[in-house]
PDB file of C-alpha atoms in Angstrom:
ATOM      1  CA  MET A   1      -8.711  16.687   8.058  1.00 55.00           C
ATOM      2  CA  HIS A   2      -5.378  17.212   9.603  1.00 45.00           C
ATOM      3  CA  GLY A   3      -2.576  14.694   9.598  1.00 44.00           C
ATOM      4  CA  ARG A   4      -2.313  12.193  12.427  1.00 46.00           C
ATOM      5  CA  GLY A   5       0.986  10.451  13.071  1.00 45.00           C
ATOM      6  CA  HIS A   6       2.179   8.520  10.034  1.00 57.00           C
ATOM      7  CA  HIS A   7      -1.344   7.892   8.737  1.00 75.00           C
ATOM      8  CA  ARG A   8      -1.491   8.704   5.068  1.00 88.00           C
ATOM      9  CA  ARG A   9      -4.303   9.797   2.733  1.00 95.00           C
ATOM     10  CA  LEU A  10      -4.771   9.001  -0.950  1.00 96.00           C
ATOM     11  CA  PHE A  11      -7.345  10.741  -3.122  1.00 97.00           C
ATOM     12  CA  LEU A  12      -8.650   9.052  -6.239  1.00 96.00           C
ATOM     13  CA  HIS A  13     -10.712  10.774  -8.887  1.00 95.00           C
ATOM     14  CA  GLY A  14     -13.646   9.466 -10.887  1.00 92.00           C
ATOM     15  CA  ALA A  15     -14.206   9.807 -14.631  1.00 86.00           C
ATOM     16  CA  GLY A  16     -14.156  13.646 -14.637  1.00 83.00           C
ATOM     17  CA  ARG A  17     -11.787  15.981 -12.878  1.00 89.00           C
ATOM     18  CA  LYS A  18      -8.382  14.605 -11.856  1.00 91.00           C
ATOM     19  CA  GLY A  19      -5.878  15.053  -9.063  1.00 91.00           C
ATOM     20  CA  ILE A  20      -6.535  17.835  -6.626  1.00 93.00           C
ATOM     21  CA  ALA A  21      -9.168  19.415  -8.907  1.00 94.00           C
ATOM     22  CA  ALA A  22     -11.470  16.466  -8.141  1.00 95.00           C
ATOM     23  CA  TRP A  23     -11.441  17.380  -4.394  1.00 96.00           C
ATOM     24  CA  PRO A  24     -12.054  21.181  -4.166  1.00 94.00           C
ATOM     25  CA  THR A  25     -13.005  21.223  -0.463  1.00 94.00           C
ATOM     26  CA  VAL A  26      -9.889  19.299   0.601  1.00 93.00           C
ATOM     27  CA  ASP A  27      -6.691  21.015   1.635  1.00 91.00           C
ATOM     28  CA  ALA A  28      -3.938  20.496  -0.937  1.00 91.00           C
ATOM     29  CA  THR A  29      -1.567  19.386   1.840  1.00 92.00           C
ATOM     30  CA  SER A  30      -3.945  16.680   3.095  1.00 90.00           C
ATOM     31  CA  GLY A  31      -2.443  13.786   1.191  1.00 94.00           C
ATOM     32  CA  THR A  32      -1.472  12.422  -2.212  1.00 95.00           C
ATOM     33  CA  PHE A  33      -3.809  13.114  -5.145  1.00 96.00           C
ATOM     34  CA  LEU A  34      -3.499  10.380  -7.752  1.00 93.00           C
ATOM     35  CA  ALA A  35      -4.242  11.100 -11.383  1.00 91.00           C
ATOM     36  CA  PHE A  36      -4.676   7.987 -13.563  1.00 90.00           C
ATOM     37  CA  PRO A  37      -3.417   8.054 -17.154  1.00 86.00           C
ATOM     38  CA  PRO A  38      -6.376   8.111 -19.604  1.00 79.00           C
ATOM     39  CA  SER A  39      -5.251   4.793 -21.191  1.00 80.00           C
ATOM     40  CA  SER A  40      -4.992   2.891 -17.869  1.00 88.00           C
ATOM     41  CA  ASP A  41      -7.511   0.155 -17.189  1.00 91.00           C
ATOM     42  CA  ILE A  42      -8.859  -0.983 -13.775  1.00 94.00           C
ATOM     43  CA  VAL A  43      -6.042  -3.529 -13.351  1.00 93.00           C
ATOM     44  CA  ARG A  44      -3.347  -0.885 -13.836  1.00 94.00           C
ATOM     45  CA  ARG A  45      -5.214   1.586 -11.637  1.00 94.00           C
ATOM     46  CA  THR A  46      -5.494  -0.995  -8.847  1.00 95.00           C
ATOM     47  CA  GLN A  47      -1.761  -1.616  -9.001  1.00 94.00           C
ATOM     48  CA  GLN A  48      -1.048   2.126  -8.889  1.00 94.00           C
ATOM     49  CA  VAL A  49      -3.179   2.356  -5.704  1.00 94.00           C
ATOM     50  CA  ILE A  50      -1.493  -0.618  -4.074  1.00 93.00           C
ATOM     51  CA  THR A  51       1.935   0.946  -4.818  1.00 92.00           C
ATOM     52  CA  ALA A  52       0.786   4.306  -3.442  1.00 91.00           C
ATOM     53  CA  MET A  53      -0.427   2.599  -0.188  1.00 89.00           C
ATOM     54  CA  GLU A  54       3.033   1.288   0.697  1.00 84.00           C
ATOM     55  CA  GLY A  55       4.457   2.880   3.782  1.00 78.00           C
ATOM     56  CA  GLY A  56       1.815   2.520   6.484  1.00 83.00           C
ATOM     57  CA  PRO A  57      -1.804   2.944   7.487  1.00 89.00           C
ATOM     58  CA  THR A  58      -3.832   4.761   4.826  1.00 93.00           C
ATOM     59  CA  THR A  59      -7.179   6.360   4.351  1.00 95.00           C
ATOM     60  CA  ILE A  60      -8.303   6.270   0.742  1.00 97.00           C
ATOM     61  CA  TYR A  61     -10.817   8.731  -0.632  1.00 98.00           C
ATOM     62  CA  ALA A  62     -12.363   7.676  -3.916  1.00 97.00           C
ATOM     63  CA  HIS A  63     -15.061   9.091  -6.192  1.00 97.00           C
ATOM     64  CA  SER A  64     -17.382   7.167  -8.505  1.00 96.00           C
ATOM     65  CA  ILE A  65     -15.478   4.652 -10.683  1.00 95.00           C
ATOM     66  CA  GLY A  66     -12.426   5.378  -8.605  1.00 96.00           C
ATOM     67  CA  ALA A  67     -13.969   3.211  -5.907  1.00 97.00           C
ATOM     68  CA  ILE A  68     -13.351   0.052  -7.968  1.00 97.00           C
ATOM     69  CA  PRO A  69      -9.496   0.033  -7.931  1.00 96.00           C
ATOM     70  CA  THR A  70      -9.782   1.357  -4.318  1.00 96.00           C
ATOM     71  CA  VAL A  71     -11.799  -1.665  -3.108  1.00 96.00           C
ATOM     72  CA  LEU A  72      -9.595  -4.103  -5.062  1.00 95.00           C
ATOM     73  CA  ALA A  73      -6.435  -2.522  -3.661  1.00 95.00           C
ATOM     74  CA  ALA A  74      -7.848  -2.421  -0.154  1.00 93.00           C
ATOM     75  CA  ARG A  75      -8.473  -6.170  -0.249  1.00 89.00           C
ATOM     76  CA  ALA A  76      -4.863  -6.745  -1.345  1.00 87.00           C
ATOM     77  CA  ALA A  77      -3.340  -4.320   1.149  1.00 81.00           C
ATOM     78  CA  ARG A  78      -0.750  -5.424   3.667  1.00 74.00           C
ATOM     79  CA  THR A  79      -1.375  -2.376   5.819  1.00 78.00           C
ATOM     80  CA  THR A  80      -4.323  -0.986   7.781  1.00 86.00           C
ATOM     81  CA  VAL A  81      -6.713   0.874   5.463  1.00 92.00           C
ATOM     82  CA  SER A  82      -9.938   2.793   5.854  1.00 95.00           C
ATOM     83  CA  LEU A  83     -12.083   4.145   3.042  1.00 97.00           C
ATOM     84  CA  VAL A  84     -14.169   7.190   2.179  1.00 98.00           C
ATOM     85  CA  LEU A  85     -16.210   6.295  -0.900  1.00 98.00           C
ATOM     86  CA  VAL A  86     -18.054   9.132  -2.585  1.00 98.00           C
ATOM     87  CA  GLU A  87     -20.930   7.998  -4.831  1.00 98.00           C
ATOM     88  CA  PRO A  88     -19.103   4.688  -5.384  1.00 98.00           C
ATOM     89  CA  ALA A  89     -19.849   3.142  -8.752  1.00 97.00           C
ATOM     90  CA  LEU A  90     -19.705  -0.399  -7.374  1.00 97.00           C
ATOM     91  CA  TYR A  91     -22.472  -1.675  -9.688  1.00 97.00           C
ATOM     92  CA  ASP A  92     -21.470  -5.345  -9.219  1.00 96.00           C
ATOM     93  CA  ILE A  93     -22.640  -5.393  -5.558  1.00 96.00           C
ATOM     94  CA  ALA A  94     -26.193  -4.303  -6.552  1.00 96.00           C
ATOM     95  CA  ARG A  95     -26.841  -6.456  -9.600  1.00 95.00           C
ATOM     96  CA  GLY A  96     -30.465  -7.546  -9.903  1.00 95.00           C
ATOM     97  CA  GLU A  97     -31.852  -4.201  -8.751  1.00 96.00           C
ATOM     98  CA  SER A  98     -34.063  -2.569 -11.399  1.00 97.00           C
ATOM     99  CA  PRO A  99     -32.264   0.840 -11.601  1.00 95.00           C
ATOM    100  CA  ILE A 100     -28.897  -0.866 -11.843  1.00 96.00           C
ATOM    101  CA  GLU A 101     -29.988  -3.199 -14.514  1.00 97.00           C
ATOM    102  CA  ARG A 102     -31.677  -0.475 -16.546  1.00 96.00           C
ATOM    103  CA  HIS A 103     -28.477   1.582 -16.468  1.00 96.00           C
ATOM    104  CA  ILE A 104     -26.252  -1.396 -17.449  1.00 97.00           C
ATOM    105  CA  SER A 105     -28.693  -2.274 -20.326  1.00 97.00           C
ATOM    106  CA  ALA A 106     -28.685   1.265 -21.644  1.00 96.00           C
ATOM    107  CA  VAL A 107     -24.924   1.647 -21.547  1.00 96.00           C
ATOM    108  CA  THR A 108     -24.485  -1.776 -23.201  1.00 97.00           C
ATOM    109  CA  GLU A 109     -26.856  -0.819 -26.017  1.00 97.00           C
ATOM    110  CA  SER A 110     -25.119   2.511 -26.438  1.00 97.00           C
ATOM    111  CA  ARG A 111     -21.691   0.886 -26.735  1.00 96.00           C
ATOM    112  CA  ALA A 112     -23.026  -1.610 -29.267  1.00 97.00           C
ATOM    113  CA  GLN A 113     -24.190   1.326 -31.375  1.00 97.00           C
ATOM    114  CA  ALA A 114     -20.807   3.008 -31.047  1.00 97.00           C
ATOM    115  CA  ALA A 115     -18.965  -0.205 -31.965  1.00 96.00           C
ATOM    116  CA  ALA A 116     -21.110  -0.474 -35.103  1.00 97.00           C
ATOM    117  CA  GLY A 117     -20.025   2.992 -36.104  1.00 97.00           C
ATOM    118  CA  ASN A 118     -23.169   4.864 -35.044  1.00 97.00           C
ATOM    119  CA  LEU A 119     -21.742   7.263 -32.485  1.00 97.00           C
ATOM    120  CA  HIS A 120     -24.700   9.645 -32.937  1.00 97.00           C
ATOM    121  CA  GLY A 121     -27.150   6.838 -32.022  1.00 97.00           C
ATOM    122  CA  ALA A 122     -24.999   5.784 -29.098  1.00 97.00           C
ATOM    123  CA  TRP A 123     -24.988   9.396 -27.726  1.00 96.00           C
ATOM    124  CA  ALA A 124     -28.795   9.586 -28.149  1.00 97.00           C
ATOM    125  CA  ILE A 125     -29.010   6.736 -25.701  1.00 97.00           C
ATOM    126  CA  LEU A 126     -26.165   7.728 -23.374  1.00 95.00           C
ATOM    127  CA  ARG A 127     -26.624  11.467 -23.062  1.00 94.00           C
ATOM    128  CA  PRO A 128     -30.014  11.480 -21.194  1.00 93.00           C
ATOM    129  CA  LEU A 129     -28.791   8.632 -19.064  1.00 90.00           C
ATOM    130  CA  MET A 130     -25.575  10.392 -17.939  1.00 86.00           C
ATOM    131  CA  PHE A 131     -26.293  14.040 -18.305  1.00 85.00           C
ATOM    132  CA  GLY A 132     -30.061  14.511 -17.870  1.00 80.00           C
ATOM    133  CA  GLY A 133     -31.053  15.782 -21.228  1.00 89.00           C
ATOM    134  CA  PRO A 134     -31.680  14.605 -24.806  1.00 93.00           C
ATOM    135  CA  LEU A 135     -29.297  14.835 -27.681  1.00 93.00           C
ATOM    136  CA  ASP A 136     -29.571  18.321 -29.224  1.00 93.00           C
ATOM    137  CA  GLU A 137     -28.752  18.297 -32.952  1.00 95.00           C
ATOM    138  CA  ASP A 138     -27.505  21.891 -32.693  1.00 93.00           C
ATOM    139  CA  ARG A 139     -24.916  20.834 -30.140  1.00 94.00           C
ATOM    140  CA  TRP A 140     -23.878  17.504 -31.716  1.00 96.00           C
ATOM    141  CA  ALA A 141     -20.711  18.871 -33.296  1.00 94.00           C
ATOM    142  CA  ASP A 142     -19.589  20.216 -29.904  1.00 94.00           C
ATOM    143  CA  GLU A 143     -20.475  16.940 -28.120  1.00 95.00           C
ATOM    144  CA  GLU A 144     -19.189  14.376 -30.575  1.00 96.00           C
ATOM    145  CA  GLN A 145     -15.747  14.170 -28.906  1.00 94.00           C
ATOM    146  CA  ILE A 146     -17.456  13.911 -25.488  1.00 93.00           C
ATOM    147  CA  ALA A 147     -19.627  11.105 -26.912  1.00 94.00           C
ATOM    148  CA  ALA A 148     -16.503   9.294 -28.104  1.00 94.00           C
ATOM    149  CA  HIS A 149     -14.968   9.517 -24.673  1.00 89.00           C
ATOM    150  CA  TRP A 150     -18.014   8.269 -22.765  1.00 90.00           C
ATOM    151  CA  THR A 151     -18.599   5.299 -25.082  1.00 92.00           C
ATOM    152  CA  SER A 152     -15.012   4.072 -24.685  1.00 90.00           C
ATOM    153  CA  THR A 153     -14.184   4.533 -20.976  1.00 88.00           C
ATOM    154  CA  ASP A 154     -14.183   1.585 -18.467  1.00 90.00           C
ATOM    155  CA  VAL A 155     -17.613   0.563 -17.321  1.00 93.00           C
ATOM    156  CA  PRO A 156     -18.065   0.145 -13.528  1.00 94.00           C
ATOM    157  CA  TRP A 157     -19.173  -3.458 -13.522  1.00 96.00           C
ATOM    158  CA  GLY A 158     -17.610  -6.762 -14.390  1.00 95.00           C
ATOM    159  CA  HIS A 159     -14.524  -6.252 -12.183  1.00 94.00           C
ATOM    160  CA  GLY A 160     -15.317  -8.979  -9.584  1.00 91.00           C
ATOM    161  CA  VAL A 161     -16.236  -6.619  -6.733  1.00 95.00           C
ATOM    162  CA  ARG A 162     -18.685  -8.400  -4.339  1.00 91.00           C
ATOM    163  CA  GLU A 163     -20.713  -7.235  -1.358  1.00 89.00           C
ATOM    164  CA  ALA A 164     -18.345  -8.856   1.086  1.00 91.00           C
ATOM    165  CA  ALA A 165     -15.306  -7.068  -0.399  1.00 91.00           C
ATOM    166  CA  LEU A 166     -15.287  -4.397   2.335  1.00 92.00           C
ATOM    167  CA  ASP A 167     -16.059  -6.687   5.313  1.00 92.00           C
ATOM    168  CA  GLY A 168     -13.692  -5.686   8.097  1.00 91.00           C
ATOM    169  CA  ILE A 169     -12.525  -2.450   6.390  1.00 94.00           C
ATOM    170  CA  ARG A 170     -13.751   0.738   8.021  1.00 95.00           C
ATOM    171  CA  THR A 171     -15.792   2.532   5.349  1.00 96.00           C
ATOM    172  CA  LEU A 172     -17.713   5.767   5.030  1.00 98.00           C
ATOM    173  CA  VAL A 173     -20.016   6.131   2.040  1.00 98.00           C
ATOM    174  CA  VAL A 174     -21.125   9.623   1.011  1.00 98.00           C
ATOM    175  CA  THR A 175     -23.935  10.057  -1.533  1.00 98.00           C
ATOM    176  CA  GLY A 176     -25.820  13.036  -2.918  1.00 97.00           C
ATOM    177  CA  GLY A 177     -29.297  11.617  -2.522  1.00 96.00           C
ATOM    178  CA  TRP A 178     -30.195  12.299  -6.058  1.00 94.00           C
ATOM    179  CA  ASN A 179     -29.875   8.976  -7.866  1.00 94.00           C
ATOM    180  CA  ASP A 180     -31.410   5.580  -7.010  1.00 95.00           C
ATOM    181  CA  GLU A 181     -28.410   3.678  -8.300  1.00 96.00           C
ATOM    182  CA  TYR A 182     -25.898   5.225  -5.929  1.00 97.00           C
ATOM    183  CA  GLU A 183     -28.312   5.053  -2.991  1.00 97.00           C
ATOM    184  CA  LEU A 184     -28.898   1.305  -3.649  1.00 97.00           C
ATOM    185  CA  ILE A 185     -25.093   0.712  -3.733  1.00 97.00           C
ATOM    186  CA  ALA A 186     -24.689   2.678  -0.534  1.00 97.00           C
ATOM    187  CA  GLY A 187     -27.460   0.658   1.106  1.00 97.00           C
ATOM    188  CA  ARG A 188     -25.728  -2.593   0.261  1.00 96.00           C
ATOM    189  CA  LEU A 189     -22.492  -1.344   1.782  1.00 96.00           C
ATOM    190  CA  ALA A 190     -24.310  -0.048   4.872  1.00 97.00           C
ATOM    191  CA  ASP A 191     -25.879  -3.494   5.279  1.00 95.00           C
ATOM    192  CA  ARG A 192     -22.309  -4.876   5.560  1.00 94.00           C
ATOM    193  CA  GLY A 193     -21.316  -2.363   8.241  1.00 94.00           C
ATOM    194  CA  ALA A 194     -20.302   0.850   6.325  1.00 96.00           C
ATOM    195  CA  GLU A 195     -21.366   4.229   7.606  1.00 97.00           C
ATOM    196  CA  HIS A 196     -23.594   6.099   5.110  1.00 98.00           C
ATOM    197  CA  VAL A 197     -24.086   9.863   4.991  1.00 98.00           C
ATOM    198  CA  VAL A 198     -26.174  11.801   2.470  1.00 98.00           C
ATOM    199  CA  ILE A 199     -24.983  15.318   1.492  1.00 98.00           C
ATOM    200  CA  ALA A 200     -27.522  16.719  -0.889  1.00 97.00           C
ATOM    201  CA  GLY A 201     -27.195  19.714  -3.172  1.00 95.00           C
ATOM    202  CA  HIS A 202     -24.259  18.820  -5.452  1.00 95.00           C
ATOM    203  CA  GLY A 203     -25.600  15.780  -7.386  1.00 94.00           C
ATOM    204  CA  HIS A 204     -22.851  13.250  -8.214  1.00 94.00           C
ATOM    205  CA  ARG A 205     -20.200  15.344  -6.499  1.00 96.00           C
ATOM    206  CA  PRO A 206     -21.073  15.677  -2.719  1.00 97.00           C
ATOM    207  CA  GLN A 207     -17.403  16.262  -2.115  1.00 97.00           C
ATOM    208  CA  ASP A 208     -17.920  19.744  -3.463  1.00 96.00           C
ATOM    209  CA  HIS A 209     -20.251  20.598  -0.605  1.00 97.00           C
ATOM    210  CA  PRO A 210     -18.607  22.565   2.291  1.00 94.00           C
ATOM    211  CA  ARG A 211     -19.982  19.979   4.751  1.00 96.00           C
ATOM    212  CA  PHE A 212     -17.988  17.190   3.137  1.00 97.00           C
ATOM    213  CA  ARG A 213     -14.722  18.045   4.874  1.00 94.00           C
ATOM    214  CA  GLU A 214     -16.440  18.022   8.272  1.00 95.00           C
ATOM    215  CA  VAL A 215     -18.164  14.672   7.699  1.00 97.00           C
ATOM    216  CA  ALA A 216     -14.938  13.043   6.445  1.00 96.00           C
ATOM    217  CA  GLY A 217     -12.936  14.521   9.256  1.00 94.00           C
ATOM    218  CA  GLU A 218     -15.310  13.225  11.888  1.00 95.00           C
ATOM    219  CA  PHE A 219     -15.112   9.757  10.343  1.00 96.00           C
ATOM    220  CA  GLU A 220     -11.315   9.774  10.506  1.00 92.00           C
ATOM    221  CA  CYS A 221     -11.341  10.873  14.127  1.00 89.00           C
ATOM    222  CA  ARG A 222     -13.310   7.787  15.032  1.00 81.00           C
ATOM    223  CA  ARG A 223     -10.269   5.512  14.724  1.00 64.00           C
ATOM    224  CA  PRO A 224      -8.925   3.027  15.621  1.00 54.00           C
ATOM    225  CA  GLU A 225      -9.924   0.901  12.600  1.00 47.00           C
ATOM    226  CA  VAL A 226     -12.002  -2.208  12.911  1.00 44.00           C
ATOM    227  CA  PRO A 227      -9.781  -5.316  12.824  1.00 42.00           C
ATOM    228  CA  ARG A 228      -9.924  -7.030   9.460  1.00 43.00           C
ATOM    229  CA  ARG A 229     -11.650 -10.381   9.276  1.00 40.00           C
TER     230      ARG A 229
END
């Protein structure tokens, strides 16, 4: 993943690690690593990406919910852009699929419980959905702050992203092969022309796999970009 001319790279984090910490297999000199303020919403994040793209052709790397401002910014871009989307949480493009709807329903119910003041009940719904294990009463005191965070962050749907949003934009989608929701989303993008590679072994963070750098580098070397329609 070495520089090429004036082509620039932006790296966008998901809901967990930020900045360069979110991309451990990527060289720190590879590009600009954005870190969104905790209080920023999707609109503000999209504008931050658009501003960061100014100056010439750009490849944007984005993880999970970071794919949403990435896609919205790419559509608004006045420069050539290509995308590397890692487990993109583009739930809007796969609405109607059972795993997607189950996830949205559970998160909606959890947030309703939190809004009603029942954070414990909200976490009982959300924890097994997001972290693969039931609420443990012995750990509740340690996890209460985490529960408050995950019941108040932006949800990855309702932002107007549609299947055609990436038409004409060169896109690589990398998934971990562990979750039906992300594989369904990747399938929808692949149906519209994106490349899709599965890198198993690191769950929701395939960018942590040593092979990620190679896969992304090969994708970048296959320029020039497809003309936008």
